[in-house]
Amino acid sequence: MSVSREKWAEIAKTLESLGIREEDLVEKQVLGSGPGGQKVNKTASAIWIKHVPTGITARCSEDRSLDVNRYRARKRLIEAYKKEVLGEKTAEDLKREKIRKQKKRRKRRQEEG
């Protein structure tokens, strides 16, 4: 599986709109880990990326493809940048908040009943 040109263009546009330049990114290929045996341990298919001005890092080793991991690492970097620098809540934060509210309501109902 590879990432389409449209998705790469979308990532590039998002990075540009946030003011993140490719020159400010340091990218390294690192050895993956986890299940997969000898092949995973010998090939550098994981990506570690850092935005130098802010110090924000992201790492991805979900896929065996270097291209897919590079794409996903950039997406994670964008999410981390939005969260730390812009103060936006990520989808994961909103999900956690929703669950917390539900538990709070359930607890209140139990105490009343």
PDB file of N, CA and C in Angstrom:
ATOM      1  N   MET A   1       0.838  -1.181   0.000  1.00  0.00           N
ATOM      2  CA  MET A   1       0.000   0.000   0.000  1.00  0.00           C
ATOM      3  C   MET A   1       0.883   1.245   0.000  1.00  0.00           C
ATOM      4  N   SER A   2       0.542   2.209  -0.807  1.00  0.00           N
ATOM      5  CA  SER A   2       1.284   3.464  -0.812  1.00  0.00           C
ATOM      6  C   SER A   2       0.306   4.624  -0.661  1.00  0.00           C
ATOM      7  N   VAL A   3       0.860   5.784  -0.405  1.00  0.00           N
ATOM      8  CA  VAL A   3       0.054   6.976  -0.185  1.00  0.00           C
ATOM      9  C   VAL A   3      -0.092   7.714  -1.507  1.00  0.00           C
ATOM     10  N   SER A   4      -1.313   8.149  -1.801  1.00  0.00           N
ATOM     11  CA  SER A   4      -1.574   8.810  -3.077  1.00  0.00           C
ATOM     12  C   SER A   4      -0.978  10.222  -3.103  1.00  0.00           C
ATOM     13  N   ARG A   5      -0.826  10.737  -4.294  1.00  0.00           N
ATOM     14  CA  ARG A   5      -0.292  12.095  -4.467  1.00  0.00           C
ATOM     15  C   ARG A   5      -1.217  13.137  -3.860  1.00  0.00           C
ATOM     16  N   GLU A   6      -2.522  12.869  -3.924  1.00  0.00           N
ATOM     17  CA  GLU A   6      -3.493  13.811  -3.364  1.00  0.00           C
ATOM     18  C   GLU A   6      -3.303  13.950  -1.855  1.00  0.00           C
ATOM     19  N   LYS A   7      -3.070  12.811  -1.191  1.00  0.00           N
ATOM     20  CA  LYS A   7      -2.871  12.858   0.257  1.00  0.00           C
ATOM     21  C   LYS A   7      -1.576  13.579   0.616  1.00  0.00           C
ATOM     22  N   TRP A   8      -0.513  13.350  -0.162  1.00  0.00           N
ATOM     23  CA  TRP A   8       0.744  14.064   0.081  1.00  0.00           C
ATOM     24  C   TRP A   8       0.554  15.558  -0.134  1.00  0.00           C
ATOM     25  N   ALA A   9      -0.225  15.925  -1.162  1.00  0.00           N
ATOM     26  CA  ALA A   9      -0.493  17.341  -1.433  1.00  0.00           C
ATOM     27  C   ALA A   9      -1.280  17.963  -0.284  1.00  0.00           C
ATOM     28  N   GLU A  10      -2.224  17.198   0.252  1.00  0.00           N
ATOM     29  CA  GLU A  10      -3.027  17.672   1.385  1.00  0.00           C
ATOM     30  C   GLU A  10      -2.142  17.917   2.615  1.00  0.00           C
ATOM     31  N   ILE A  11      -1.233  16.985   2.882  1.00  0.00           N
ATOM     32  CA  ILE A  11      -0.307  17.139   4.018  1.00  0.00           C
ATOM     33  C   ILE A  11       0.587  18.361   3.802  1.00  0.00           C
ATOM     34  N   ALA A  12       1.090  18.524   2.596  1.00  0.00           N
ATOM     35  CA  ALA A  12       1.961  19.663   2.291  1.00  0.00           C
ATOM     36  C   ALA A  12       1.226  20.981   2.486  1.00  0.00           C
ATOM     37  N   LYS A  13      -0.036  21.017   2.056  1.00  0.00           N
ATOM     38  CA  LYS A  13      -0.840  22.224   2.214  1.00  0.00           C
ATOM     39  C   LYS A  13      -1.096  22.519   3.693  1.00  0.00           C
ATOM     40  N   THR A  14      -1.365  21.483   4.478  1.00  0.00           N
ATOM     41  CA  THR A  14      -1.600  21.659   5.908  1.00  0.00           C
ATOM     42  C   THR A  14      -0.342  22.163   6.608  1.00  0.00           C
ATOM     43  N   LEU A  15       0.799  21.574   6.277  1.00  0.00           N
ATOM     44  CA  LEU A  15       2.064  22.019   6.863  1.00  0.00           C
ATOM     45  C   LEU A  15       2.329  23.483   6.522  1.00  0.00           C
ATOM     46  N   GLU A  16       2.075  23.839   5.278  1.00  0.00           N
ATOM     47  CA  GLU A  16       2.293  25.220   4.840  1.00  0.00           C
ATOM     48  C   GLU A  16       1.365  26.184   5.560  1.00  0.00           C
ATOM     49  N   SER A  17       0.103  25.796   5.737  1.00  0.00           N
ATOM     50  CA  SER A  17      -0.856  26.676   6.412  1.00  0.00           C
ATOM     51  C   SER A  17      -0.509  26.869   7.885  1.00  0.00           C
ATOM     52  N   LEU A  18       0.156  25.875   8.492  1.00  0.00           N
ATOM     53  CA  LEU A  18       0.569  25.996   9.891  1.00  0.00           C
ATOM     54  C   LEU A  18       1.905  26.708  10.038  1.00  0.00           C
ATOM     55  N   GLY A  19       2.580  26.950   8.929  1.00  0.00           N
ATOM     56  CA  GLY A  19       3.870  27.623   8.972  1.00  0.00           C
ATOM     57  C   GLY A  19       5.022  26.679   9.247  1.00  0.00           C
ATOM     58  N   ILE A  20       4.813  25.392   9.005  1.00  0.00           N
ATOM     59  CA  ILE A  20       5.871  24.402   9.189  1.00  0.00           C
ATOM     60  C   ILE A  20       6.533  24.170   7.835  1.00  0.00           C
ATOM     61  N   ARG A  21       7.818  24.461   7.766  1.00  0.00           N
ATOM     62  CA  ARG A  21       8.552  24.276   6.513  1.00  0.00           C
ATOM     63  C   ARG A  21       9.266  22.932   6.539  1.00  0.00           C
ATOM     64  N   GLU A  22       9.454  22.354   5.375  1.00  0.00           N
ATOM     65  CA  GLU A  22      10.175  21.072   5.267  1.00  0.00           C
ATOM     66  C   GLU A  22      11.614  21.213   5.750  1.00  0.00           C
ATOM     67  N   GLU A  23      12.185  22.407   5.604  1.00  0.00           N
ATOM     68  CA  GLU A  23      13.563  22.637   6.040  1.00  0.00           C
ATOM     69  C   GLU A  23      13.688  22.560   7.567  1.00  0.00           C
ATOM     70  N   ASP A  24      12.580  22.819   8.273  1.00  0.00           N
ATOM     71  CA  ASP A  24      12.581  22.799   9.736  1.00  0.00           C
ATOM     72  C   ASP A  24      12.391  21.393  10.298  1.00  0.00           C
ATOM     73  N   LEU A  25      12.147  20.418   9.424  1.00  0.00           N
ATOM     74  CA  LEU A  25      11.913  19.050   9.875  1.00  0.00           C
ATOM     75  C   LEU A  25      13.177  18.212   9.753  1.00  0.00           C
ATOM     76  N   VAL A  26      13.446  17.446  10.803  1.00  0.00           N
ATOM     77  CA  VAL A  26      14.540  16.480  10.786  1.00  0.00           C
ATOM     78  C   VAL A  26      13.893  15.111  10.778  1.00  0.00           C
ATOM     79  N   GLU A  27      14.240  14.310   9.786  1.00  0.00           N
ATOM     80  CA  GLU A  27      13.621  12.997   9.644  1.00  0.00           C
ATOM     81  C   GLU A  27      14.688  11.912   9.655  1.00  0.00           C
ATOM     82  N   LYS A  28      14.434  10.871  10.448  1.00  0.00           N
ATOM     83  CA  LYS A  28      15.366   9.746  10.512  1.00  0.00           C
ATOM     84  C   LYS A  28      14.609   8.448  10.299  1.00  0.00           C
ATOM     85  N   GLN A  29      15.263   7.526   9.617  1.00  0.00           N
ATOM     86  CA  GLN A  29      14.714   6.185   9.471  1.00  0.00           C
ATOM     87  C   GLN A  29      15.324   5.341  10.576  1.00  0.00           C
ATOM     88  N   VAL A  30      14.476   4.715  11.358  1.00  0.00           N
ATOM     89  CA  VAL A  30      14.952   3.909  12.478  1.00  0.00           C
ATOM     90  C   VAL A  30      14.416   2.494  12.362  1.00  0.00           C
ATOM     91  N   LEU A  31      15.042   1.588  13.083  1.00  0.00           N
ATOM     92  CA  LEU A  31      14.596   0.200  13.066  1.00  0.00           C
ATOM     93  C   LEU A  31      13.234   0.079  13.735  1.00  0.00           C
ATOM     94  N   GLY A  32      12.390  -0.724  13.147  1.00  0.00           N
ATOM     95  CA  GLY A  32      11.080  -0.974  13.723  1.00  0.00           C
ATOM     96  C   GLY A  32      11.176  -1.942  14.874  1.00  0.00           C
ATOM     97  N   SER A  33      10.062  -2.153  15.535  1.00  0.00           N
ATOM     98  CA  SER A  33      10.031  -3.125  16.623  1.00  0.00           C
ATOM     99  C   SER A  33       8.670  -3.800  16.620  1.00  0.00           C
ATOM    100  N   GLY A  34       8.545  -4.828  17.425  1.00  0.00           N
ATOM    101  CA  GLY A  34       7.273  -5.526  17.531  1.00  0.00           C
ATOM    102  C   GLY A  34       7.266  -6.807  16.745  1.00  0.00           C
ATOM    103  N   PRO A  35       6.072  -7.402  16.543  1.00  0.00           N
ATOM    104  CA  PRO A  35       5.980  -8.673  15.847  1.00  0.00           C
ATOM    105  C   PRO A  35       6.391  -8.521  14.381  1.00  0.00           C
ATOM    106  N   GLY A  36       6.937  -9.556  13.819  1.00  0.00           N
ATOM    107  CA  GLY A  36       7.351  -9.521  12.427  1.00  0.00           C
ATOM    108  C   GLY A  36       8.647 -10.262  12.217  1.00  0.00           C
ATOM    109  N   GLY A  37       9.313 -10.571  13.317  1.00  0.00           N
ATOM    110  CA  GLY A  37      10.508 -11.401  13.220  1.00  0.00           C
ATOM    111  C   GLY A  37      11.717 -10.692  12.684  1.00  0.00           C
ATOM    112  N   GLN A  38      12.569 -11.452  12.038  1.00  0.00           N
ATOM    113  CA  GLN A  38      13.866 -10.976  11.599  1.00  0.00           C
ATOM    114  C   GLN A  38      13.768  -9.820  10.612  1.00  0.00           C
ATOM    115  N   LYS A  39      12.808  -9.854   9.729  1.00  0.00           N
ATOM    116  CA  LYS A  39      12.673  -8.818   8.707  1.00  0.00           C
ATOM    117  C   LYS A  39      12.462  -7.445   9.344  1.00  0.00           C
ATOM    118  N   VAL A  40      11.607  -7.373  10.352  1.00  0.00           N
ATOM    119  CA  VAL A  40      11.327  -6.103  11.020  1.00  0.00           C
ATOM    120  C   VAL A  40      12.576  -5.600  11.733  1.00  0.00           C
ATOM    121  N   ASN A  41      13.312  -6.493  12.337  1.00  0.00           N
ATOM    122  CA  ASN A  41      14.483  -6.092  13.110  1.00  0.00           C
ATOM    123  C   ASN A  41      15.653  -5.645  12.231  1.00  0.00           C
ATOM    124  N   LYS A  42      15.660  -6.024  10.965  1.00  0.00           N
ATOM    125  CA  LYS A  42      16.782  -5.702  10.089  1.00  0.00           C
ATOM    126  C   LYS A  42      16.540  -4.485   9.215  1.00  0.00           C
ATOM    127  N   THR A  43      15.299  -4.133   8.935  1.00  0.00           N
ATOM    128  CA  THR A  43      15.020  -3.036   8.013  1.00  0.00           C
ATOM    129  C   THR A  43      14.597  -1.787   8.773  1.00  0.00           C
ATOM    130  N   ALA A  44      15.017  -0.651   8.283  1.00  0.00           N
ATOM    131  CA  ALA A  44      14.662   0.632   8.894  1.00  0.00           C
ATOM    132  C   ALA A  44      13.402   1.158   8.220  1.00  0.00           C
ATOM    133  N   SER A  45      12.254   0.699   8.662  1.00  0.00           N
ATOM    134  CA  SER A  45      10.995   1.136   8.049  1.00  0.00           C
ATOM    135  C   SER A  45      10.223   2.080   8.955  1.00  0.00           C
ATOM    136  N   ALA A  46      10.693   2.315  10.152  1.00  0.00           N
ATOM    137  CA  ALA A  46      10.034   3.258  11.062  1.00  0.00           C
ATOM    138  C   ALA A  46      10.600   4.656  10.816  1.00  0.00           C
ATOM    139  N   ILE A  47       9.783   5.662  11.060  1.00  0.00           N
ATOM    140  CA  ILE A  47      10.181   7.046  10.831  1.00  0.00           C
ATOM    141  C   ILE A  47      10.088   7.824  12.140  1.00  0.00           C
ATOM    142  N   TRP A  48      11.119   8.608  12.421  1.00  0.00           N
ATOM    143  CA  TRP A  48      11.142   9.529  13.552  1.00  0.00           C
ATOM    144  C   TRP A  48      11.315  10.910  12.950  1.00  0.00           C
ATOM    145  N   ILE A  49      10.430  11.840  13.302  1.00  0.00           N
ATOM    146  CA  ILE A  49      10.464  13.171  12.711  1.00  0.00           C
ATOM    147  C   ILE A  49      10.385  14.210  13.827  1.00  0.00           C
ATOM    148  N   LYS A  50      11.128  15.302  13.656  1.00  0.00           N
ATOM    149  CA  LYS A  50      11.168  16.352  14.672  1.00  0.00           C
ATOM    150  C   LYS A  50      11.055  17.710  14.006  1.00  0.00           C
ATOM    151  N   HIS A  51      10.231  18.577  14.602  1.00  0.00           N
ATOM    152  CA  HIS A  51      10.140  19.957  14.163  1.00  0.00           C
ATOM    153  C   HIS A  51      11.111  20.744  15.039  1.00  0.00           C
ATOM    154  N   VAL A  52      12.207  21.187  14.466  1.00  0.00           N
ATOM    155  CA  VAL A  52      13.311  21.771  15.221  1.00  0.00           C
ATOM    156  C   VAL A  52      12.910  23.024  16.015  1.00  0.00           C
ATOM    157  N   PRO A  53      12.204  24.011  15.438  1.00  0.00           N
ATOM    158  CA  PRO A  53      11.895  25.217  16.211  1.00  0.00           C
ATOM    159  C   PRO A  53      11.072  24.965  17.478  1.00  0.00           C
ATOM    160  N   THR A  54      10.152  24.011  17.435  1.00  0.00           N
ATOM    161  CA  THR A  54       9.307  23.754  18.603  1.00  0.00           C
ATOM    162  C   THR A  54       9.759  22.557  19.419  1.00  0.00           C
ATOM    163  N   GLY A  55      10.540  21.671  18.815  1.00  0.00           N
ATOM    164  CA  GLY A  55      11.002  20.476  19.518  1.00  0.00           C
ATOM    165  C   GLY A  55       9.974  19.354  19.557  1.00  0.00           C
ATOM    166  N   ILE A  56       8.904  19.480  18.797  1.00  0.00           N
ATOM    167  CA  ILE A  56       7.857  18.465  18.765  1.00  0.00           C
ATOM    168  C   ILE A  56       8.325  17.290  17.916  1.00  0.00           C
ATOM    169  N   THR A  57       8.128  16.071  18.434  1.00  0.00           N
ATOM    170  CA  THR A  57       8.547  14.876  17.700  1.00  0.00           C
ATOM    171  C   THR A  57       7.356  13.954  17.465  1.00  0.00           C
ATOM    172  N   ALA A  58       7.496  13.122  16.442  1.00  0.00           N
ATOM    173  CA  ALA A  58       6.496  12.100  16.149  1.00  0.00           C
ATOM    174  C   ALA A  58       7.235  10.884  15.600  1.00  0.00           C
ATOM    175  N   ARG A  59       6.704   9.712  15.894  1.00  0.00           N
ATOM    176  CA  ARG A  59       7.318   8.468  15.430  1.00  0.00           C
ATOM    177  C   ARG A  59       6.216   7.550  14.933  1.00  0.00           C
ATOM    178  N   CYS A  60       6.486   6.835  13.864  1.00  0.00           N
ATOM    179  CA  CYS A  60       5.511   5.899  13.338  1.00  0.00           C
ATOM    180  C   CYS A  60       6.212   4.646  12.826  1.00  0.00           C
ATOM    181  N   SER A  61       5.712   3.506  13.274  1.00  0.00           N
ATOM    182  CA  SER A  61       6.231   2.225  12.791  1.00  0.00           C
ATOM    183  C   SER A  61       5.084   1.235  12.622  1.00  0.00           C
ATOM    184  N   GLU A  62       3.907   1.758  12.274  1.00  0.00           N
ATOM    185  CA  GLU A  62       2.714   0.924  12.164  1.00  0.00           C
ATOM    186  C   GLU A  62       2.730   0.009  10.950  1.00  0.00           C
ATOM    187  N   ASP A  63       3.292   0.492   9.856  1.00  0.00           N
ATOM    188  CA  ASP A  63       3.239  -0.241   8.598  1.00  0.00           C
ATOM    189  C   ASP A  63       4.630  -0.712   8.201  1.00  0.00           C
ATOM    190  N   ARG A  64       4.701  -1.676   7.317  1.00  0.00           N
ATOM    191  CA  ARG A  64       5.998  -2.159   6.831  1.00  0.00           C
ATOM    192  C   ARG A  64       6.558  -1.241   5.748  1.00  0.00           C
ATOM    193  N   SER A  65       5.706  -0.369   5.227  1.00  0.00           N
ATOM    194  CA  SER A  65       6.102   0.540   4.163  1.00  0.00           C
ATOM    195  C   SER A  65       6.679   1.832   4.739  1.00  0.00           C
ATOM    196  N   LEU A  66       7.822   2.231   4.241  1.00  0.00           N
ATOM    197  CA  LEU A  66       8.466   3.462   4.672  1.00  0.00           C
ATOM    198  C   LEU A  66       7.627   4.670   4.282  1.00  0.00           C
ATOM    199  N   ASP A  67       7.063   4.652   3.078  1.00  0.00           N
ATOM    200  CA  ASP A  67       6.268   5.760   2.574  1.00  0.00           C
ATOM    201  C   ASP A  67       5.029   5.996   3.443  1.00  0.00           C
ATOM    202  N   VAL A  68       4.345   4.934   3.800  1.00  0.00           N
ATOM    203  CA  VAL A  68       3.138   5.057   4.631  1.00  0.00           C
ATOM    204  C   VAL A  68       3.501   5.572   6.025  1.00  0.00           C
ATOM    205  N   ASN A  69       4.586   5.058   6.594  1.00  0.00           N
ATOM    206  CA  ASN A  69       5.014   5.512   7.915  1.00  0.00           C
ATOM    207  C   ASN A  69       5.435   6.979   7.892  1.00  0.00           C
ATOM    208  N   ARG A  70       6.058   7.414   6.804  1.00  0.00           N
ATOM    209  CA  ARG A  70       6.459   8.822   6.666  1.00  0.00           C
ATOM    210  C   ARG A  70       5.218   9.715   6.649  1.00  0.00           C
ATOM    211  N   TYR A  71       4.199   9.294   5.917  1.00  0.00           N
ATOM    212  CA  TYR A  71       2.947  10.046   5.842  1.00  0.00           C
ATOM    213  C   TYR A  71       2.274  10.130   7.219  1.00  0.00           C
ATOM    214  N   ARG A  72       2.169   8.979   7.894  1.00  0.00           N
ATOM    215  CA  ARG A  72       1.502   8.949   9.198  1.00  0.00           C
ATOM    216  C   ARG A  72       2.270   9.732  10.252  1.00  0.00           C
ATOM    217  N   ALA A  73       3.587   9.715  10.184  1.00  0.00           N
ATOM    218  CA  ALA A  73       4.394  10.482  11.140  1.00  0.00           C
ATOM    219  C   ALA A  73       4.146  11.977  10.964  1.00  0.00           C
ATOM    220  N   ARG A  74       4.017  12.416   9.722  1.00  0.00           N
ATOM    221  CA  ARG A  74       3.727  13.830   9.476  1.00  0.00           C
ATOM    222  C   ARG A  74       2.337  14.195   9.992  1.00  0.00           C
ATOM    223  N   LYS A  75       1.362  13.309   9.813  1.00  0.00           N
ATOM    224  CA  LYS A  75       0.019  13.573  10.343  1.00  0.00           C
ATOM    225  C   LYS A  75       0.057  13.704  11.859  1.00  0.00           C
ATOM    226  N   ARG A  76       0.820  12.816  12.521  1.00  0.00           N
ATOM    227  CA  ARG A  76       0.944  12.878  13.980  1.00  0.00           C
ATOM    228  C   ARG A  76       1.640  14.163  14.415  1.00  0.00           C
ATOM    229  N   LEU A  77       2.625  14.582  13.649  1.00  0.00           N
ATOM    230  CA  LEU A  77       3.334  15.813  13.958  1.00  0.00           C
ATOM    231  C   LEU A  77       2.387  17.004  13.860  1.00  0.00           C
ATOM    232  N   ILE A  78       1.542  17.014  12.851  1.00  0.00           N
ATOM    233  CA  ILE A  78       0.563  18.090  12.684  1.00  0.00           C
ATOM    234  C   ILE A  78      -0.398  18.122  13.873  1.00  0.00           C
ATOM    235  N   GLU A  79      -0.890  16.952  14.297  1.00  0.00           N
ATOM    236  CA  GLU A  79      -1.795  16.889  15.441  1.00  0.00           C
ATOM    237  C   GLU A  79      -1.112  17.394  16.705  1.00  0.00           C
ATOM    238  N   ALA A  80       0.126  16.970  16.922  1.00  0.00           N
ATOM    239  CA  ALA A  80       0.863  17.396  18.106  1.00  0.00           C
ATOM    240  C   ALA A  80       1.120  18.898  18.070  1.00  0.00           C
ATOM    241  N   TYR A  81       1.415  19.434  16.904  1.00  0.00           N
ATOM    242  CA  TYR A  81       1.660  20.870  16.743  1.00  0.00           C
ATOM    243  C   TYR A  81       0.387  21.653  17.066  1.00  0.00           C
ATOM    244  N   LYS A  82      -0.734  21.198  16.523  1.00  0.00           N
ATOM    245  CA  LYS A  82      -2.003  21.883  16.792  1.00  0.00           C
ATOM    246  C   LYS A  82      -2.336  21.857  18.277  1.00  0.00           C
ATOM    247  N   LYS A  83      -2.053  20.745  18.926  1.00  0.00           N
ATOM    248  CA  LYS A  83      -2.370  20.600  20.339  1.00  0.00           C
ATOM    249  C   LYS A  83      -1.464  21.469  21.213  1.00  0.00           C
ATOM    250  N   GLU A  84      -0.161  21.414  20.971  1.00  0.00           N
ATOM    251  CA  GLU A  84       0.789  22.108  21.834  1.00  0.00           C
ATOM    252  C   GLU A  84       0.913  23.596  21.524  1.00  0.00           C
ATOM    253  N   VAL A  85       0.992  23.952  20.255  1.00  0.00           N
ATOM    254  CA  VAL A  85       1.243  25.342  19.886  1.00  0.00           C
ATOM    255  C   VAL A  85      -0.053  26.139  19.755  1.00  0.00           C
ATOM    256  N   LEU A  86      -1.035  25.582  19.081  1.00  0.00           N
ATOM    257  CA  LEU A  86      -2.278  26.303  18.841  1.00  0.00           C
ATOM    258  C   LEU A  86      -3.325  26.079  19.929  1.00  0.00           C
ATOM    259  N   GLY A  87      -3.130  25.052  20.749  1.00  0.00           N
ATOM    260  CA  GLY A  87      -4.071  24.778  21.839  1.00  0.00           C
ATOM    261  C   GLY A  87      -5.358  24.110  21.400  1.00  0.00           C
ATOM    262  N   GLU A  88      -5.387  23.558  20.209  1.00  0.00           N
ATOM    263  CA  GLU A  88      -6.594  22.874  19.729  1.00  0.00           C
ATOM    264  C   GLU A  88      -6.690  21.492  20.356  1.00  0.00           C
ATOM    265  N   LYS A  89      -7.909  21.018  20.483  1.00  0.00           N
ATOM    266  CA  LYS A  89      -8.115  19.673  21.012  1.00  0.00           C
ATOM    267  C   LYS A  89      -8.149  18.687  19.851  1.00  0.00           C
ATOM    268  N   THR A  90      -7.484  17.557  20.032  1.00  0.00           N
ATOM    269  CA  THR A  90      -7.471  16.532  19.003  1.00  0.00           C
ATOM    270  C   THR A  90      -8.741  15.691  19.120  1.00  0.00           C
ATOM    271  N   ALA A  91      -8.977  14.859  18.133  1.00  0.00           N
ATOM    272  CA  ALA A  91     -10.145  13.980  18.151  1.00  0.00           C
ATOM    273  C   ALA A  91     -10.074  13.033  19.346  1.00  0.00           C
ATOM    274  N   GLU A  92      -8.867  12.609  19.681  1.00  0.00           N
ATOM    275  CA  GLU A  92      -8.682  11.716  20.819  1.00  0.00           C
ATOM    276  C   GLU A  92      -9.019  12.425  22.133  1.00  0.00           C
ATOM    277  N   ASP A  93      -8.640  13.695  22.251  1.00  0.00           N
ATOM    278  CA  ASP A  93      -8.969  14.474  23.446  1.00  0.00           C
ATOM    279  C   ASP A  93     -10.483  14.631  23.604  1.00  0.00           C
ATOM    280  N   LEU A  94     -11.157  14.918  22.493  1.00  0.00           N
ATOM    281  CA  LEU A  94     -12.611  15.077  22.535  1.00  0.00           C
ATOM    282  C   LEU A  94     -13.293  13.776  22.933  1.00  0.00           C
ATOM    283  N   LYS A  95     -12.765  12.658  22.441  1.00  0.00           N
ATOM    284  CA  LYS A  95     -13.321  11.347  22.768  1.00  0.00           C
ATOM    285  C   LYS A  95     -13.168  11.062  24.259  1.00  0.00           C
ATOM    286  N   ARG A  96     -11.976  11.341  24.805  1.00  0.00           N
ATOM    287  CA  ARG A  96     -11.738  11.140  26.238  1.00  0.00           C
ATOM    288  C   ARG A  96     -12.664  12.007  27.082  1.00  0.00           C
ATOM    289  N   GLU A  97     -12.835  13.266  26.654  1.00  0.00           N
ATOM    290  CA  GLU A  97     -13.688  14.197  27.375  1.00  0.00           C
ATOM    291  C   GLU A  97     -15.134  13.698  27.403  1.00  0.00           C
ATOM    292  N   LYS A  98     -15.605  13.174  26.289  1.00  0.00           N
ATOM    293  CA  LYS A  98     -16.965  12.656  26.199  1.00  0.00           C
ATOM    294  C   LYS A  98     -17.164  11.481  27.156  1.00  0.00           C
ATOM    295  N   ILE A  99     -16.193  10.568  27.191  1.00  0.00           N
ATOM    296  CA  ILE A  99     -16.280   9.409  28.079  1.00  0.00           C
ATOM    297  C   ILE A  99     -16.268   9.859  29.534  1.00  0.00           C
ATOM    298  N   ARG A 100     -15.428  10.837  29.854  1.00  0.00           N
ATOM    299  CA  ARG A 100     -15.357  11.368  31.216  1.00  0.00           C
ATOM    300  C   ARG A 100     -16.705  11.946  31.655  1.00  0.00           C
ATOM    301  N   LYS A 101     -17.363  12.693  30.765  1.00  0.00           N
ATOM    302  CA  LYS A 101     -18.667  13.274  31.075  1.00  0.00           C
ATOM    303  C   LYS A 101     -19.713  12.181  31.299  1.00  0.00           C
ATOM    304  N   GLN A 102     -19.674  11.138  30.451  1.00  0.00           N
ATOM    305  CA  GLN A 102     -20.630  10.041  30.592  1.00  0.00           C
ATOM    306  C   GLN A 102     -20.454   9.339  31.933  1.00  0.00           C
ATOM    307  N   LYS A 103     -19.213   9.099  32.318  1.00  0.00           N
ATOM    308  CA  LYS A 103     -18.957   8.435  33.601  1.00  0.00           C
ATOM    309  C   LYS A 103     -19.403   9.297  34.763  1.00  0.00           C
ATOM    310  N   LYS A 104     -19.221  10.588  34.639  1.00  0.00           N
ATOM    311  CA  LYS A 104     -19.632  11.513  35.695  1.00  0.00           C
ATOM    312  C   LYS A 104     -21.150  11.485  35.865  1.00  0.00           C
ATOM    313  N   ARG A 105     -21.878  11.456  34.752  1.00  0.00           N
ATOM    314  CA  ARG A 105     -23.346  11.387  34.803  1.00  0.00           C
ATOM    315  C   ARG A 105     -23.803  10.083  35.448  1.00  0.00           C
ATOM    316  N   ARG A 106     -23.189   8.982  35.048  1.00  0.00           N
ATOM    317  CA  ARG A 106     -23.562   7.678  35.601  1.00  0.00           C
ATOM    318  C   ARG A 106     -23.307   7.634  37.098  1.00  0.00           C
ATOM    319  N   LYS A 107     -22.198   8.190  37.520  1.00  0.00           N
ATOM    320  CA  LYS A 107     -21.851   8.197  38.942  1.00  0.00           C
ATOM    321  C   LYS A 107     -22.871   9.021  39.732  1.00  0.00           C
ATOM    322  N   ARG A 108     -23.267  10.153  39.181  1.00  0.00           N
ATOM    323  CA  ARG A 108     -24.257  11.025  39.831  1.00  0.00           C
ATOM    324  C   ARG A 108     -25.600  10.285  39.966  1.00  0.00           C
ATOM    325  N   ARG A 109     -25.993   9.572  38.914  1.00  0.00           N
ATOM    326  CA  ARG A 109     -27.259   8.824  38.959  1.00  0.00           C
ATOM    327  C   ARG A 109     -27.215   7.732  40.011  1.00  0.00           C
ATOM    328  N   GLN A 110     -26.074   7.065  40.123  1.00  0.00           N
ATOM    329  CA  GLN A 110     -25.930   5.987  41.115  1.00  0.00           C
ATOM    330  C   GLN A 110     -26.034   6.556  42.522  1.00  0.00           C
ATOM    331  N   GLU A 111     -25.410   7.685  42.754  1.00  0.00           N
ATOM    332  CA  GLU A 111     -25.431   8.283  44.086  1.00  0.00           C
ATOM    333  C   GLU A 111     -26.841   8.749  44.474  1.00  0.00           C
ATOM    334  N   GLU A 112     -27.623   9.207  43.497  1.00  0.00           N
ATOM    335  CA  GLU A 112     -28.980   9.668  43.755  1.00  0.00           C
ATOM    336  C   GLU A 112     -29.916   8.486  44.039  1.00  0.00           C
ATOM    337  N   GLY A 113     -29.711   7.407  43.302  1.00  0.00           N
ATOM    338  CA  GLY A 113     -30.645   6.279  43.359  1.00  0.00           C
ATOM    339  C   GLY A 113     -30.378   5.288  44.407  1.00  0.00           C
TER     340      GLY A 113
END
